Protein backbone atom coordinates (compact mmCIF):
# COMPACT_ATOMS: atom_id res chain seq x y z
CA MET A 1 0.26 -0.45 -0.01
CA ALA A 2 1.22 3.22 -1.02
CA LEU A 3 1.00 6.13 1.08
CA ARG A 4 -0.17 9.55 -0.99
CA LEU A 5 1.06 12.48 1.74
CA LYS A 6 -0.34 15.43 0.22
CA VAL A 7 1.02 18.83 1.24
CA HIS A 8 -2.40 20.28 1.17
CA HIS A 9 -3.89 18.12 3.79
CA TRP A 10 -1.20 18.97 6.58
CA PRO A 11 -2.76 22.66 7.58
CA SER A 12 -6.06 20.86 8.04
CA ARG A 13 -4.91 17.76 9.36
CA LEU A 14 -2.74 19.26 11.88
CA ALA A 15 -5.21 22.16 12.83
CA VAL A 16 -8.14 19.87 13.56
CA GLY A 17 -5.92 17.06 14.77
CA ALA A 18 -4.60 19.56 17.80
CA ILE A 19 -7.84 20.84 18.60
CA VAL A 20 -9.54 16.77 18.63
CA LEU A 21 -6.72 15.44 20.67
CA ASP A 22 -6.18 18.35 23.07
CA SER A 23 -10.56 18.21 23.59
CA GLY A 24 -9.54 14.23 24.65
CA LEU A 25 -6.85 15.04 26.68
CA THR A 26 -8.42 17.18 28.49
CA LYS A 27 -11.91 15.34 29.43
CA ARG A 28 -9.95 12.41 30.63
CA ALA A 29 -9.45 14.69 33.60
CA ALA A 30 -12.93 15.65 33.96
CA ASP A 31 -14.41 15.49 37.44
CA GLU A 32 -17.93 14.08 38.57
CA GLN A 33 -19.88 17.08 37.78
CA ALA A 34 -18.26 17.86 34.27
CA ALA A 35 -18.71 14.40 33.17
CA ALA A 36 -22.47 14.55 34.46
CA ARG A 37 -23.29 17.98 32.22
CA LEU A 38 -21.30 16.15 28.74
CA HIS A 39 -23.54 12.90 29.68
CA LEU A 40 -26.57 14.63 29.86
CA PHE A 41 -26.05 16.89 26.65
CA ALA A 42 -25.33 13.82 24.74
CA SER A 43 -27.93 11.85 26.09
CA ASN A 44 -30.65 14.22 25.60
CA ALA A 45 -30.11 14.25 21.98
CA TYR A 46 -29.04 10.73 21.93
CA PRO A 47 -31.37 8.60 23.97
CA LEU A 48 -29.20 5.56 23.19
CA MET A 49 -26.09 6.95 25.49
CA LYS A 50 -28.55 6.92 28.79
CA ARG A 51 -27.72 3.52 29.20
CA LEU A 52 -24.08 4.43 30.33
CA ASP A 53 -22.92 5.81 33.64
CA ALA A 54 -21.46 9.74 32.94
CA ARG A 55 -18.26 8.65 33.98
CA THR A 56 -18.07 5.59 30.91
CA PHE A 57 -19.66 7.68 28.90
CA THR A 58 -16.42 10.54 28.81
CA LYS A 59 -13.71 7.97 29.43
CA LEU A 60 -15.12 6.50 26.13
CA LEU A 61 -15.58 10.01 24.66
CA SER A 62 -11.96 10.93 25.54
CA TYR A 63 -10.24 8.01 23.98
CA GLY A 64 -12.46 8.45 20.90
CA GLU A 65 -11.17 12.07 20.53
CA VAL A 66 -7.61 10.95 21.36
CA ALA A 67 -7.81 8.42 18.73
CA LEU A 68 -9.63 10.95 16.14
CA GLY A 69 -7.02 13.52 17.25
CA ALA A 70 -3.76 10.51 16.49
CA ALA A 71 -5.43 9.55 13.19
CA LEU A 72 -5.43 13.17 11.79
CA LEU A 73 -2.04 13.85 12.93
CA LEU A 74 0.14 10.54 12.29
CA PRO A 75 1.27 10.90 8.32
CA PHE A 76 0.71 6.91 8.14
CA VAL A 77 -2.79 7.10 8.34
CA PRO A 78 -4.27 7.78 5.24
CA ALA A 79 -6.34 11.01 4.56
CA GLY A 80 -9.32 8.74 3.51
CA VAL A 81 -9.22 6.74 6.57
CA ALA A 82 -9.44 9.99 8.82
CA GLY A 83 -12.09 11.58 7.01
CA VAL A 84 -14.31 8.74 7.33
CA GLY A 85 -13.46 9.45 11.48
CA LEU A 86 -13.65 12.85 11.50
CA THR A 87 -16.85 13.28 9.32
CA ALA A 88 -18.22 10.65 11.81
CA PHE A 89 -17.55 12.34 14.92
CA SER A 90 -18.43 16.10 13.58
CA ALA A 91 -21.43 14.71 12.40
CA GLY A 92 -22.27 13.12 16.01
CA LEU A 93 -21.38 16.87 17.09
CA LEU A 94 -24.21 18.30 14.53
CA GLY A 95 -26.60 16.19 15.63
CA MET A 96 -26.61 17.07 19.02
CA TYR A 97 -26.94 20.95 17.88
CA LEU A 98 -29.65 19.81 15.40
CA ARG A 99 -31.68 17.69 18.21
CA THR A 100 -30.93 20.06 21.33
CA PRO A 101 -33.71 22.85 21.88
CA GLY A 102 -32.37 26.28 22.15
CA MET A 103 -29.20 25.46 20.00
CA ARG A 104 -31.02 26.91 16.73
CA GLN A 105 -33.31 30.09 16.00
CA GLN A 106 -36.84 29.24 16.02
CA GLY A 107 -37.85 27.70 12.62
CA SER A 108 -34.08 27.97 11.40
CA LEU A 109 -30.48 26.95 11.22
CA ARG A 110 -28.89 29.56 12.38
CA PRO A 111 -27.62 29.19 16.15
CA THR A 112 -28.36 31.03 19.35
CA GLU A 113 -25.53 32.42 21.13
CA GLN A 114 -25.68 28.95 23.03
CA GLY A 115 -25.53 26.52 20.05
CA LEU A 116 -22.74 28.83 18.35
CA ALA A 117 -19.75 26.79 19.39
CA LEU A 118 -21.74 23.21 18.03
CA ALA A 119 -22.53 25.01 14.91
CA GLN A 120 -18.87 25.79 14.09
CA ASP A 121 -18.52 21.76 14.05
CA VAL A 122 -19.58 22.07 10.52
CA TRP A 123 -16.29 22.84 9.52
CA MET A 124 -15.01 19.91 11.12
CA LEU A 125 -17.56 17.92 8.65
CA GLY A 126 -16.25 20.04 5.51
CA ILE A 127 -12.89 19.00 6.12
CA GLY A 128 -13.80 15.03 6.64
CA LEU A 129 -15.78 15.30 3.48
CA GLY A 130 -13.52 16.54 1.78
CA PHE A 131 -10.70 14.12 2.44
CA ILE A 132 -12.93 11.41 1.51
CA VAL A 133 -14.30 12.87 -1.84
CA GLU A 134 -10.83 13.23 -2.55
CA GLU A 135 -10.22 9.98 -2.09
CA LEU A 136 -12.57 7.99 -3.46
CA SER A 137 -12.08 10.00 -6.76
CA ARG A 138 -8.51 9.10 -7.09
CA PRO A 139 -7.93 8.45 -10.92
CA ASP A 140 -6.62 4.81 -9.86
CA ARG A 141 -10.02 3.97 -7.70
CA LEU A 142 -12.48 5.05 -10.35
CA VAL A 143 -14.85 2.22 -11.06
CA GLY A 144 -14.04 0.55 -14.45
CA LYS A 145 -10.39 1.44 -14.71
CA SER A 146 -8.68 -1.00 -16.33
CA LYS A 147 -5.33 -2.34 -15.36
CA PRO A 148 -2.65 -1.92 -18.01
CA ALA A 149 -2.26 -5.04 -20.36
CA THR A 150 1.27 -6.91 -19.90
CA PRO A 151 3.50 -6.13 -23.00
CA VAL A 152 4.06 -8.74 -25.68
CA SER A 153 7.59 -8.43 -25.15
CA GLN A 154 6.93 -9.65 -21.91
CA VAL A 155 4.97 -12.65 -22.27
CA THR A 156 6.67 -15.80 -22.72
CA ARG A 157 5.18 -19.01 -24.55
CA THR A 158 4.12 -20.27 -21.77
CA GLY A 159 1.90 -16.99 -21.00
CA VAL A 160 3.68 -16.10 -17.99
CA ALA A 161 4.96 -12.67 -17.70
CA CYS A 162 8.55 -12.10 -17.15
CA SER A 163 11.01 -9.30 -17.45
CA PRO A 164 13.15 -8.16 -20.34
CA ARG A 165 16.70 -8.70 -20.24
């Protein structure tokens, strides 16, 4: 597998990776009150989260953010893979924005002052989707693209390709 390190990815990967990694590391040290607030906020938007206790939820969220931040910062993680993680994470945050009362102005997608921080996470969704689209649209990944034929000069009588001498 060849690594496709692209210079134009690095500003986005470094900026987002550093922010997400820092957020995850900060949550590792969350006290009971902070964990309870995070859990309540997430549980109101995603009722399935109510099955977890606040401490476990916060610990899992911390691990997830650290893993995602590291994936964005490590050069051997393909941009497409990091993009899938970033897209899923930011879609979850935007889902909280859309589902939580008081985050948006009545009848609008425009954020209230309380919702501004979550609404701004749309930039992470854009970056993640950009990585995915670029990975899927690589010329060597396009559907229907065939492999080049073996030159006749490299085929022996048995039909097996060999290198010319």
